[in-house]
Coordinates of C-alpha atoms in Angstrom, one line a residue:
M17 CA 1.7 -8.5 -25.7
Y18 CA -2.1 -8.6 -25.5
I19 CA -4.9 -9.1 -23.0
D20 CA -6.8 -12.3 -23.1
T21 CA -10.0 -13.3 -21.5
V22 CA -10.2 -17.0 -20.5
P23 CA -13.6 -18.4 -19.5
N24 CA -13.9 -20.5 -16.4
R25 CA -16.6 -23.0 -15.8
N26 CA -17.4 -22.3 -12.2
S27 CA -15.9 -18.8 -11.7
P28 CA -15.8 -15.5 -13.5
P29 CA -13.6 -15.3 -16.6
A30 CA -9.8 -14.7 -16.0
V31 CA -8.2 -11.7 -17.5
L32 CA -4.6 -12.5 -18.4
L33 CA -1.7 -10.4 -19.8
R34 CA 0.0 -12.7 -22.4
E35 CA 3.0 -12.6 -24.7
A36 CA 3.0 -14.5 -28.1
W37 CA 5.8 -15.3 -30.5
R38 CA 6.5 -17.6 -33.5
E39 CA 8.9 -20.6 -33.4
G40 CA 8.9 -21.9 -36.9
N41 CA 5.4 -22.9 -37.9
K42 CA 4.2 -22.8 -34.3
T43 CA 2.9 -20.0 -32.1
R44 CA 4.1 -19.9 -28.6
K45 CA 2.6 -17.9 -25.7
R46 CA 3.0 -17.4 -22.1
T47 CA 1.1 -15.6 -19.3
L48 CA 2.9 -12.6 -17.8
A49 CA 0.3 -11.5 -15.3
N50 CA -3.2 -12.1 -14.0
L51 CA -5.2 -9.0 -14.3
S52 CA -8.5 -10.5 -13.0
D53 CA -8.5 -8.3 -9.9
W54 CA -8.2 -5.0 -11.9
P55 CA -11.2 -2.8 -12.3
P56 CA -12.8 -3.0 -15.8
E57 CA -11.9 0.7 -16.7
K58 CA -8.3 0.1 -15.9
I59 CA -8.2 -3.1 -18.0
E60 CA -9.8 -1.2 -20.9
T61 CA -7.2 1.6 -20.6
F62 CA -4.4 -0.9 -20.6
R63 CA -5.9 -2.7 -23.6
R64 CA -6.0 0.6 -25.6
L65 CA -2.4 1.3 -24.6
L66 CA -1.3 -2.0 -25.9
G67 CA -3.1 -1.2 -29.1
D68 CA -0.9 1.8 -29.6
E69 CA -3.8 4.2 -29.1
R70 CA -2.8 7.7 -28.0
L71 CA -4.1 8.4 -24.4
V72 CA -4.8 12.0 -23.5
S73 CA -5.3 13.4 -20.0
P74 CA -8.6 15.1 -19.5
H75 CA -6.7 18.2 -18.6
D76 CA -5.3 18.2 -22.2
L77 CA -8.8 17.5 -23.7
F78 CA -10.9 19.9 -21.7
T79 CA -10.7 23.4 -20.2
T80 CA -13.0 24.8 -17.6
Q81 CA -14.6 28.0 -18.9
K82 CA -16.7 28.9 -15.9
S83 CA -18.4 27.6 -12.8
L84 CA -21.5 29.2 -11.4
P85 CA -23.6 28.4 -8.3
H86 CA -26.7 26.6 -9.4
G87 CA -28.2 24.6 -6.6
Q88 CA -30.2 27.4 -4.9
V89 CA -31.4 28.7 -8.3
E90 CA -32.7 25.2 -9.1
A91 CA -34.5 24.8 -5.8
I92 CA -36.2 28.3 -5.9
L93 CA -37.3 27.9 -9.6
E94 CA -38.5 24.4 -8.8
M95 CA -40.8 25.8 -6.0
I96 CA -41.9 28.7 -8.2
G97 CA -42.9 26.2 -10.9
K98 CA -44.6 23.9 -8.4
L99 CA -46.6 26.9 -7.1
Q100 CA -47.3 27.9 -10.7
L101 CA -46.4 31.4 -9.6
D102 CA -45.1 32.2 -13.0
R103 CA -48.4 31.2 -14.7
L104 CA -50.3 33.1 -11.9
I105 CA -48.4 36.3 -12.8
S106 CA -49.1 35.8 -16.5
A107 CA -50.6 32.8 -18.4
Q108 CA -48.4 33.4 -21.4
R109 CA -44.7 33.5 -21.1
C110 CA -43.1 36.8 -22.1
R111 CA -40.0 38.7 -21.3
E112 CA -41.7 40.8 -18.6
R113 CA -42.8 37.6 -16.8
D114 CA -39.3 36.2 -17.0
L115 CA -37.9 39.4 -15.5
V116 CA -40.4 39.5 -12.7
V117 CA -39.7 35.8 -11.8
A118 CA -36.0 36.5 -11.9
M119 CA -36.4 39.5 -9.6
V120 CA -38.5 37.3 -7.2
A121 CA -35.8 34.6 -7.2
Q122 CA -33.0 37.1 -6.9
R123 CA -34.7 38.7 -3.9
L124 CA -34.3 35.3 -2.1
I125 CA -30.8 34.7 -3.2
S126 CA -29.2 38.2 -2.7
P127 CA -31.6 41.1 -2.4
A128 CA -30.2 44.4 -3.8
S129 CA -31.1 47.4 -5.9
K130 CA -32.4 46.8 -9.4
L131 CA -29.1 47.9 -10.9
A132 CA -27.2 45.6 -8.6
T133 CA -29.7 42.8 -9.4
T134 CA -28.7 42.9 -13.1
H135 CA -25.1 42.3 -12.0
H136 CA -25.8 39.8 -9.2
W137 CA -27.8 37.3 -11.2
H138 CA -24.8 36.8 -13.5
T139 CA -22.9 35.4 -10.5
T140 CA -25.3 32.4 -10.5
T141 CA -27.1 30.5 -13.3
L142 CA -30.3 32.5 -12.8
A143 CA -29.9 34.8 -15.8
E144 CA -29.1 31.8 -18.0
E145 CA -32.0 29.7 -16.7
L146 CA -34.5 32.4 -17.5
G147 CA -32.9 33.9 -20.6
I148 CA -32.6 37.4 -19.3
A149 CA -28.8 37.9 -19.5
G150 CA -29.0 41.1 -21.5
A151 CA -31.5 42.9 -19.2
T152 CA -30.7 46.3 -17.9
E153 CA -32.1 48.2 -14.9
N154 CA -34.5 50.1 -17.2
D155 CA -35.9 46.7 -18.4
L156 CA -36.5 45.8 -14.7
Y157 CA -38.3 49.1 -14.0
E158 CA -40.6 48.5 -17.0
A159 CA -41.3 45.0 -15.8
M160 CA -42.2 46.4 -12.4
D161 CA -44.7 48.8 -14.0
W162 CA -46.1 45.8 -16.0
L163 CA -46.4 43.8 -12.7
L164 CA -48.2 46.6 -10.9
E165 CA -50.9 46.7 -13.6
R166 CA -51.6 43.1 -12.9
K167 CA -51.4 43.3 -9.1
E168 CA -55.2 43.2 -8.5
R169 CA -55.6 40.2 -10.8
I170 CA -52.7 38.3 -9.1
E171 CA -54.0 39.0 -5.6
K172 CA -57.5 37.8 -6.7
K173 CA -55.9 34.5 -7.8
L174 CA -54.0 34.2 -4.6
A175 CA -57.1 34.8 -2.6
A176 CA -59.0 32.2 -4.5
R177 CA -56.2 29.8 -3.8
H178 CA -55.7 30.5 -0.1
L179 CA -58.9 32.1 1.4
R180 CA -62.2 30.4 1.8
E181 CA -65.7 31.3 3.0
G182 CA -65.9 31.2 6.8
G183 CA -62.1 31.2 7.2
L184 CA -59.7 33.5 9.0
V185 CA -58.1 36.5 7.5
L186 CA -55.1 37.9 9.4
Y187 CA -54.2 41.6 8.8
D188 CA -51.6 43.9 10.2
V189 CA -49.7 47.0 9.2
S190 CA -46.0 47.9 9.4
S191 CA -43.8 50.7 7.9
S192 CA -40.3 51.2 6.5
F193 CA -38.2 54.3 6.5
Y194 CA -37.6 56.1 3.2
E195 CA -34.4 57.9 2.4
G196 CA -35.4 60.8 0.0
R197 CA -38.1 63.3 -0.5
T198 CA -39.3 62.7 -4.1
C199 CA -42.0 60.0 -3.4
P200 CA -45.4 61.4 -2.4
L201 CA -46.0 58.3 -0.3
A202 CA -43.0 59.2 2.0
Q203 CA -44.5 61.1 4.9
F204 CA -43.7 61.5 8.6
G205 CA -45.6 59.2 10.8
H206 CA -45.4 56.4 13.4
D207 CA -42.0 54.9 12.6
R208 CA -41.5 51.2 13.7
D209 CA -37.9 51.0 12.5
G210 CA -36.3 53.3 15.1
K211 CA -35.0 55.6 12.3
K212 CA -35.7 59.1 13.7
G213 CA -35.9 62.1 11.3
L214 CA -36.8 60.1 8.2
P215 CA -40.2 59.8 6.5
I216 CA -41.9 56.4 6.2
I217 CA -44.0 54.3 3.9
V218 CA -46.9 52.3 5.5
Y219 CA -48.0 49.0 4.1
G220 CA -50.6 46.4 5.3
V221 CA -50.3 42.7 4.6
M222 CA -53.2 40.3 4.4
T223 CA -52.7 36.6 5.0
N224 CA -54.8 33.5 5.5
G225 CA -55.0 31.8 8.9
E226 CA -51.6 30.2 8.5
G227 CA -49.8 33.3 7.6
C228 CA -49.5 32.7 3.8
P229 CA -49.5 36.1 2.2
V230 CA -52.4 37.0 -0.1
A231 CA -52.4 40.7 -0.7
V232 CA -50.6 43.9 0.3
E233 CA -51.6 47.6 0.2
V234 CA -49.3 50.6 0.4
Y235 CA -50.2 53.9 2.0
P236 CA -48.6 57.3 2.8
G237 CA -46.5 57.3 5.9
N238 CA -49.0 59.5 7.8
T239 CA -51.8 57.0 7.5
G240 CA -53.2 55.7 10.7
D241 CA -53.4 51.9 11.1
P242 CA -57.2 51.8 11.7
T243 CA -58.0 53.8 8.6
T244 CA -56.6 51.0 6.4
V245 CA -59.2 48.5 7.5
A246 CA -62.0 49.9 5.3
D247 CA -59.9 49.1 2.2
Q248 CA -59.4 45.6 3.4
I249 CA -63.2 45.2 3.9
E250 CA -63.8 46.4 0.3
K251 CA -61.0 44.1 -1.0
L252 CA -62.5 41.1 0.7
R253 CA -66.0 41.7 -0.5
E254 CA -65.7 43.3 -3.9
R255 CA -62.4 42.1 -5.3
F256 CA -62.2 38.6 -3.7
G257 CA -65.9 37.9 -3.6
L258 CA -65.9 36.7 0.0
S259 CA -69.0 37.4 2.1
Q260 CA -68.2 35.3 5.2
V261 CA -64.8 35.6 6.7
V262 CA -63.4 36.4 10.2
M263 CA -60.9 39.2 10.3
V264 CA -58.2 39.1 13.0
G265 CA -56.5 42.3 14.0
D266 CA -54.9 43.8 17.1
R267 CA -56.6 46.3 19.3
G268 CA -54.9 49.2 17.7
M269 CA -56.2 48.1 14.3
L270 CA -59.8 46.9 14.9
T271 CA -61.0 49.9 16.9
Q272 CA -64.7 50.5 17.6
P273 CA -65.2 52.7 14.5
Q274 CA -63.7 49.9 12.3
I275 CA -65.8 47.2 14.0
D276 CA -68.9 49.4 13.3
K277 CA -68.0 49.3 9.6
L278 CA -67.6 45.5 9.8
K279 CA -71.1 45.2 11.4
Q280 CA -72.6 46.8 8.3
H281 CA -71.7 43.5 6.5
P282 CA -73.4 40.7 8.5
G283 CA -71.2 38.0 7.0
L284 CA -67.9 39.6 8.2
G285 CA -66.8 38.7 11.7
W286 CA -63.8 39.8 13.7
I287 CA -61.5 38.9 16.5
T288 CA -59.5 41.6 18.4
A289 CA -58.5 42.6 21.9
L290 CA -59.7 45.2 24.4
T291 CA -57.4 48.0 25.5
S292 CA -56.2 48.2 29.1
T293 CA -58.6 51.1 29.7
A294 CA -61.6 49.0 28.5
I295 CA -60.5 46.1 30.8
R296 CA -60.4 48.4 33.8
E297 CA -63.8 49.7 33.0
L298 CA -65.2 46.1 32.9
V299 CA -63.7 45.5 36.3
K300 CA -65.2 48.7 37.6
Q301 CA -68.7 47.8 36.2
G302 CA -68.5 44.3 37.8
A303 CA -68.8 42.6 34.4
L304 CA -65.3 41.1 34.9
Q305 CA -64.7 39.5 38.2
L306 CA -61.0 38.5 38.7
S307 CA -62.0 35.6 40.9
L308 CA -63.1 33.8 37.7
L309 CA -59.4 33.2 37.0
D310 CA -58.6 31.7 40.3
Q311 CA -59.0 28.1 39.1
K312 CA -58.5 28.4 35.4
N313 CA -56.8 30.7 32.9
L314 CA -59.7 31.2 30.5
A315 CA -63.2 32.4 31.1
E316 CA -65.9 33.6 28.8
I317 CA -68.2 36.5 29.8
T318 CA -70.6 39.1 28.3
A319 CA -70.9 42.8 29.0
P320 CA -73.7 45.4 28.3
D321 CA -71.1 47.6 26.5
Y322 CA -70.5 44.8 23.9
P323 CA -73.9 43.6 22.9
G324 CA -74.0 40.4 20.7
E325 CA -70.3 39.8 21.4
R326 CA -68.4 37.2 23.3
L327 CA -65.5 38.3 25.6
M328 CA -62.7 35.8 26.4
V329 CA -60.8 36.7 29.6
C330 CA -57.3 35.2 29.6
H331 CA -54.7 35.0 32.3
N332 CA -51.1 34.2 31.4
P333 CA -48.9 33.8 34.5
V334 CA -45.7 34.1 32.4
L335 CA -46.9 37.4 31.0
E336 CA -47.9 38.5 34.5
E337 CA -44.4 38.0 35.8
E338 CA -42.9 39.7 32.8
R339 CA -45.1 42.8 33.2
R340 CA -44.3 43.1 36.9
R341 CA -40.6 42.8 36.2
K342 CA -40.7 45.3 33.4
R343 CA -42.8 47.8 35.4
E344 CA -40.5 47.6 38.4
A345 CA -37.5 48.2 36.1
L346 CA -39.2 51.3 34.6
L347 CA -40.2 52.6 38.0
E348 CA -36.6 52.3 39.2
A349 CA -35.2 53.9 36.1
T350 CA -37.7 56.8 36.5
E351 CA -36.9 57.2 40.2
K352 CA -33.2 57.3 39.4
S353 CA -33.7 60.1 36.9
L354 CA -36.1 62.0 39.2
E355 CA -33.5 61.8 42.0
K356 CA -31.0 63.4 39.7
I357 CA -33.4 66.3 39.1
S358 CA -34.1 66.6 42.8
K359 CA -30.4 66.9 43.6
E360 CA -29.9 69.4 40.9
V361 CA -32.8 71.6 42.2
A362 CA -31.4 71.4 45.7
R363 CA -27.9 72.3 44.5
R364 CA -29.0 75.4 42.6
K365 CA -28.9 78.0 45.4
R366 CA -27.6 81.1 43.8
K367 CA -29.9 80.8 40.7
S368 CA -32.6 78.4 41.5
L369 CA -34.5 76.6 38.8
T370 CA -38.0 77.9 38.0
A371 CA -41.1 75.8 38.1
A372 CA -41.3 75.8 34.3
E373 CA -37.7 74.6 34.0
I374 CA -38.2 71.8 36.6
G375 CA -41.5 70.8 34.9
L376 CA -39.8 70.5 31.5
K377 CA -37.1 68.2 32.9
V378 CA -39.6 66.1 34.8
G379 CA -41.9 65.8 31.8
K380 CA -39.0 64.4 29.7
V381 CA -38.3 61.7 32.3
L382 CA -41.9 60.7 32.7
G383 CA -42.4 60.7 28.9
R384 CA -39.3 58.5 28.4
Y385 CA -40.3 55.7 30.7
K386 CA -44.1 55.9 30.3
V387 CA -44.9 55.3 34.0
G388 CA -45.8 58.9 35.0
K389 CA -49.2 57.9 36.2
H390 CA -47.5 56.0 39.1
F391 CA -45.7 59.1 40.4
E392 CA -46.9 62.1 42.2
C393 CA -44.7 65.2 41.5
K394 CA -44.9 68.5 43.4
I395 CA -43.1 71.3 41.6
G396 CA -42.6 74.9 42.7
E397 CA -40.1 77.7 42.3
G398 CA -36.8 76.1 43.3
R399 CA -38.7 73.1 44.8
F400 CA -39.3 69.6 43.6
A401 CA -40.5 66.5 45.4
W402 CA -41.9 63.2 44.2
S403 CA -43.2 59.9 45.5
R404 CA -44.7 56.7 44.2
R405 CA -48.5 56.3 44.0
A406 CA -48.8 52.9 45.7
K407 CA -52.5 52.6 45.1
S408 CA -52.1 53.2 41.4
I409 CA -49.4 50.5 41.2
E410 CA -51.5 48.1 43.2
Q411 CA -54.5 48.5 41.0
E412 CA -52.5 47.9 37.9
E413 CA -50.8 44.8 39.4
K414 CA -54.2 43.2 39.8
L415 CA -54.5 43.1 36.0
D416 CA -51.0 41.9 35.3
G417 CA -51.1 38.9 32.8
I418 CA -54.8 39.5 32.0
Y419 CA -56.0 40.3 28.5
V420 CA -59.5 40.2 27.0
L421 CA -60.4 39.2 23.5
R422 CA -63.7 40.1 21.8
T423 CA -65.3 38.4 18.9
S424 CA -68.6 38.5 17.0
E425 CA -68.4 34.7 16.2
P426 CA -70.9 32.4 18.0
V427 CA -69.6 29.5 20.0
E428 CA -70.9 27.1 17.4
R429 CA -68.4 28.3 14.9
L430 CA -65.5 29.3 17.2
S431 CA -64.9 28.0 20.7
A432 CA -63.2 30.2 23.3
E433 CA -60.0 28.2 23.0
D434 CA -60.0 28.5 19.2
T435 CA -60.7 32.2 19.5
V436 CA -57.5 32.7 21.5
R437 CA -55.5 30.5 19.1
S438 CA -56.9 32.5 16.1
Y439 CA -55.9 35.8 17.7
K440 CA -52.4 34.5 18.5
S441 CA -52.1 33.6 14.8
L442 CA -51.3 37.3 14.2
A443 CA -47.8 36.3 15.1
E444 CA -47.6 34.8 11.6
V445 CA -48.1 38.3 10.0
E446 CA -45.4 39.6 12.4
R447 CA -43.1 36.8 11.1
A448 CA -43.8 38.0 7.5
F449 CA -42.7 41.5 8.4
R450 CA -39.5 40.2 10.0
C451 CA -38.7 38.3 6.8
L452 CA -39.6 41.3 4.7
K453 CA -37.4 43.7 6.7
G454 CA -34.7 41.3 7.8
I455 CA -31.8 39.7 5.9
D456 CA -34.1 37.5 3.9
L457 CA -35.7 40.0 1.6
L458 CA -34.5 43.5 2.6
V459 CA -37.6 45.5 1.6
R460 CA -35.6 48.5 2.9
P461 CA -33.9 50.7 2.0
I462 CA -36.5 51.7 -0.5
R463 CA -34.6 53.0 -3.5
H464 CA -37.5 53.9 -5.8
R465 CA -38.7 57.5 -6.3
S466 CA -42.1 57.3 -8.0
E467 CA -45.5 56.7 -6.4
D468 CA -46.0 53.6 -8.6
R469 CA -42.5 52.0 -8.3
V470 CA -42.6 51.9 -4.5
P471 CA -45.8 49.8 -4.3
A472 CA -44.5 47.6 -7.1
H473 CA -41.3 47.1 -5.2
I474 CA -43.1 46.1 -2.0
F475 CA -45.5 43.8 -4.0
L476 CA -42.4 42.1 -5.5
C477 CA -41.0 41.5 -2.0
V478 CA -44.3 40.0 -0.9
L479 CA -44.3 37.6 -3.9
A480 CA -40.8 36.6 -2.8
Y481 CA -42.0 36.0 0.7
Y482 CA -44.8 33.9 -0.8
V483 CA -42.1 31.6 -2.2
E484 CA -40.1 31.7 1.0
W485 CA -43.2 30.8 3.1
H486 CA -43.6 27.6 1.1
L487 CA -39.9 26.8 1.0
R488 CA -39.8 27.1 4.8
R489 CA -42.7 24.7 5.1
A490 CA -41.1 22.2 2.7
W491 CA -37.7 22.4 4.3
A492 CA -38.9 22.4 7.9
P493 CA -37.2 19.0 8.5
L494 CA -33.8 20.5 7.6
L495 CA -34.3 23.9 9.4
F496 CA -34.4 25.0 13.0
E497 CA -38.2 25.0 12.6
D498 CA -40.8 23.2 14.6
E499 CA -42.4 20.8 12.1
E500 CA -45.2 20.0 14.5
R501 CA -46.1 23.5 15.6
W502 CA -49.3 23.6 13.5
E503 CA -50.5 20.3 14.8
E504 CA -49.4 21.1 18.4
R505 CA -51.2 24.4 18.3
K506 CA -54.5 22.6 18.1
R507 CA -53.8 20.5 21.2
R508 CA -51.8 22.7 23.5
D509 CA -53.1 25.2 26.1
P510 CA -54.0 28.3 24.1
I511 CA -53.1 30.7 26.9
L512 CA -49.7 29.5 28.0
P513 CA -46.6 30.2 25.9
A514 CA -46.0 27.6 23.2
K515 CA -43.4 24.9 24.1
P516 CA -41.2 23.5 21.4
S517 CA -41.9 19.9 20.4
A518 CA -39.6 17.1 21.3
S519 CA -38.4 16.8 17.7
V520 CA -37.3 20.4 17.4
Q521 CA -35.6 20.2 20.8
R522 CA -33.7 17.2 19.6
K523 CA -32.7 19.1 16.4
K524 CA -31.4 22.1 18.5
R525 CA -29.5 19.8 20.8
S526 CA -27.8 17.7 18.2
H527 CA -27.8 20.1 15.3
Q528 CA -28.8 17.1 13.2
T529 CA -32.0 15.8 11.6
V530 CA -33.4 12.3 12.2
D531 CA -31.5 11.3 9.0
G532 CA -28.2 12.5 10.4
L533 CA -28.0 15.6 8.2
P534 CA -26.8 19.0 9.6
V535 CA -29.6 21.4 10.5
H536 CA -29.5 24.9 9.0
S537 CA -31.1 28.3 9.0
F538 CA -33.0 29.2 5.9
Q539 CA -30.2 31.4 4.6
G540 CA -27.7 28.8 5.6
L541 CA -29.5 26.1 3.6
L542 CA -29.6 28.4 0.5
S543 CA -25.8 28.9 0.9
E544 CA -25.3 25.1 1.1
L545 CA -27.3 24.6 -2.1
A546 CA -25.2 27.3 -3.8
N547 CA -22.2 25.0 -3.5
R548 CA -23.7 22.8 -6.2
A549 CA -22.3 24.4 -9.3
R550 CA -22.9 24.1 -13.1
V551 CA -19.6 23.9 -14.8
T552 CA -19.0 24.8 -18.5
Y553 CA -16.2 22.9 -20.2
A554 CA -14.6 23.6 -23.6
L555 CA -13.2 20.8 -25.8
K556 CA -9.6 21.6 -26.9
S557 CA -9.1 21.1 -30.6
S558 CA -6.0 21.9 -32.6
E559 CA -7.9 21.5 -35.9
E560 CA -10.8 23.9 -35.1
K561 CA -10.6 27.6 -34.2
T562 CA -13.8 27.4 -32.1
N563 CA -14.0 25.0 -29.1
L564 CA -17.0 22.9 -28.5
T565 CA -18.6 23.4 -25.1
F566 CA -20.8 21.4 -22.8
R567 CA -22.2 21.9 -19.3
Q568 CA -22.3 19.6 -16.3
V569 CA -23.9 20.0 -12.9
T570 CA -22.0 18.5 -10.0
E571 CA -23.6 15.6 -8.1
P572 CA -25.7 16.8 -5.1
T573 CA -24.5 16.0 -1.6
P574 CA -26.9 14.0 0.6
L575 CA -28.1 17.3 2.2
Q576 CA -28.7 18.9 -1.2
A577 CA -30.5 15.8 -2.6
R578 CA -32.8 15.8 0.5
A579 CA -33.6 19.5 0.0
Y580 CA -34.6 18.9 -3.7
E581 CA -36.6 15.9 -2.7
L582 CA -38.6 17.9 -0.1
V583 CA -39.4 20.6 -2.7
R584 CA -40.5 18.0 -5.3
T585 CA -42.8 16.1 -2.8
F586 CA -44.2 19.2 -1.0
P587 CA -48.0 19.1 -1.3
V588 CA -49.2 22.4 -2.7
T589 CA -52.9 23.0 -2.2
G590 CA -55.3 25.3 -4.2
K591 CA -53.2 25.6 -7.4

């Protein structure tokens, strides 16, 4: 039997299974089956079988040696290469650079201690891709020391890429708790993590106007936020060579002494907010008339106490309602606790409470809810009475929803609306802190013990956030992110809370993109990419003692293919 291909004039060739035999001097043949409908690979297999070739199952030829997640490693390294972050760290490739890049990538994949990192990156293709399979935790510590020596040069390159003359610089400070006593930077201070009884490390992050991180500075835990501003001024002028920028900071950061330092450099401007005490003083002086906000929610004024500055008075009705609700809840909670103290004082007849004992209890309550100024308390020996100060509450209610921004920038360079938008951009730095502290990068717990390793660790986390910031921008169509928020921010009312665009509302309702792909969180998308594996096969051979191996990456799913496409086509500026 054999397979014969018979050409047809007006149709594709016919593939026939035939049998042939001899009758004397003649060859006879007959058709047994028409195989024209068979797929070509099946026909070829049958042809080989008829030719007495030995057919072997792939399971008999190959064995799977290992299968490692590869998709998320490929995407992260692709973005690092597109950003040229590796070359920014060091122009020449070396083992230290590869280790730093690996630690940055691993921070995004699965943040852990340096010892655990040397184990975790063997569970993906990261160690193979960068050739650092044999690295130990001591190698990583040495690479961190190497990175810290280059920190100033790296930040200078990032500033040249993302900051410009006349542009915005966002700056804010946060802290992380520290478990240990060996690092001199760990000091008791204003803890933002809610971990009582532990020392903290303070660090300030500088970004451009869109929240892209540029630099970070680490301080002892007992450092006040405003005292860090002087370092940022020096960094901007001396290290980054910028003479005209606008620094944006909150009212607890850019206090009057810090603004006085900024005024010493005419090219440096600022945007910040007034304290509630300063706002009440403006009302008292008559410089701020609340009737200005009857018809509109934004008014610009000047005041003698702020010469050469512009003051933007803003009224947010949503914030007004929220402050009233919160104040009433605090007042009620305070009243409930004060009533308990009053009943206890009345109940103690045999051994009454002293005035000092009552005062201590009352002080704890007033300090807990922070509305003591709205209560009048009368304390005596075995006596306690309290009441609300209605006038105090009424005066504070008049300023509900009102905040005042101050800036040195003239209207020709920054309108009142753009001033408010610029100040609200500080939310981008807060977003950076959430990513650094949250499940994305886990800057804490800080496991390092020396004064140099802690700043190196935090700088490493900021570099990882730099990559994440760009990945989030690139993958916005696949994430629960508002792709239009930067364009919408320029058009919407700067005072009222931002409303999600129609596109992101549609994504949240349907959980699908416009292409019909499932929408993910950032970590969820990384997990989805991790399902794309690189498989190592070994060729079985009875003649050779050593098996030949080869690797193959599984085909990407439509979602994975789209994620890779978005990274490849993402426009990176300022490289």
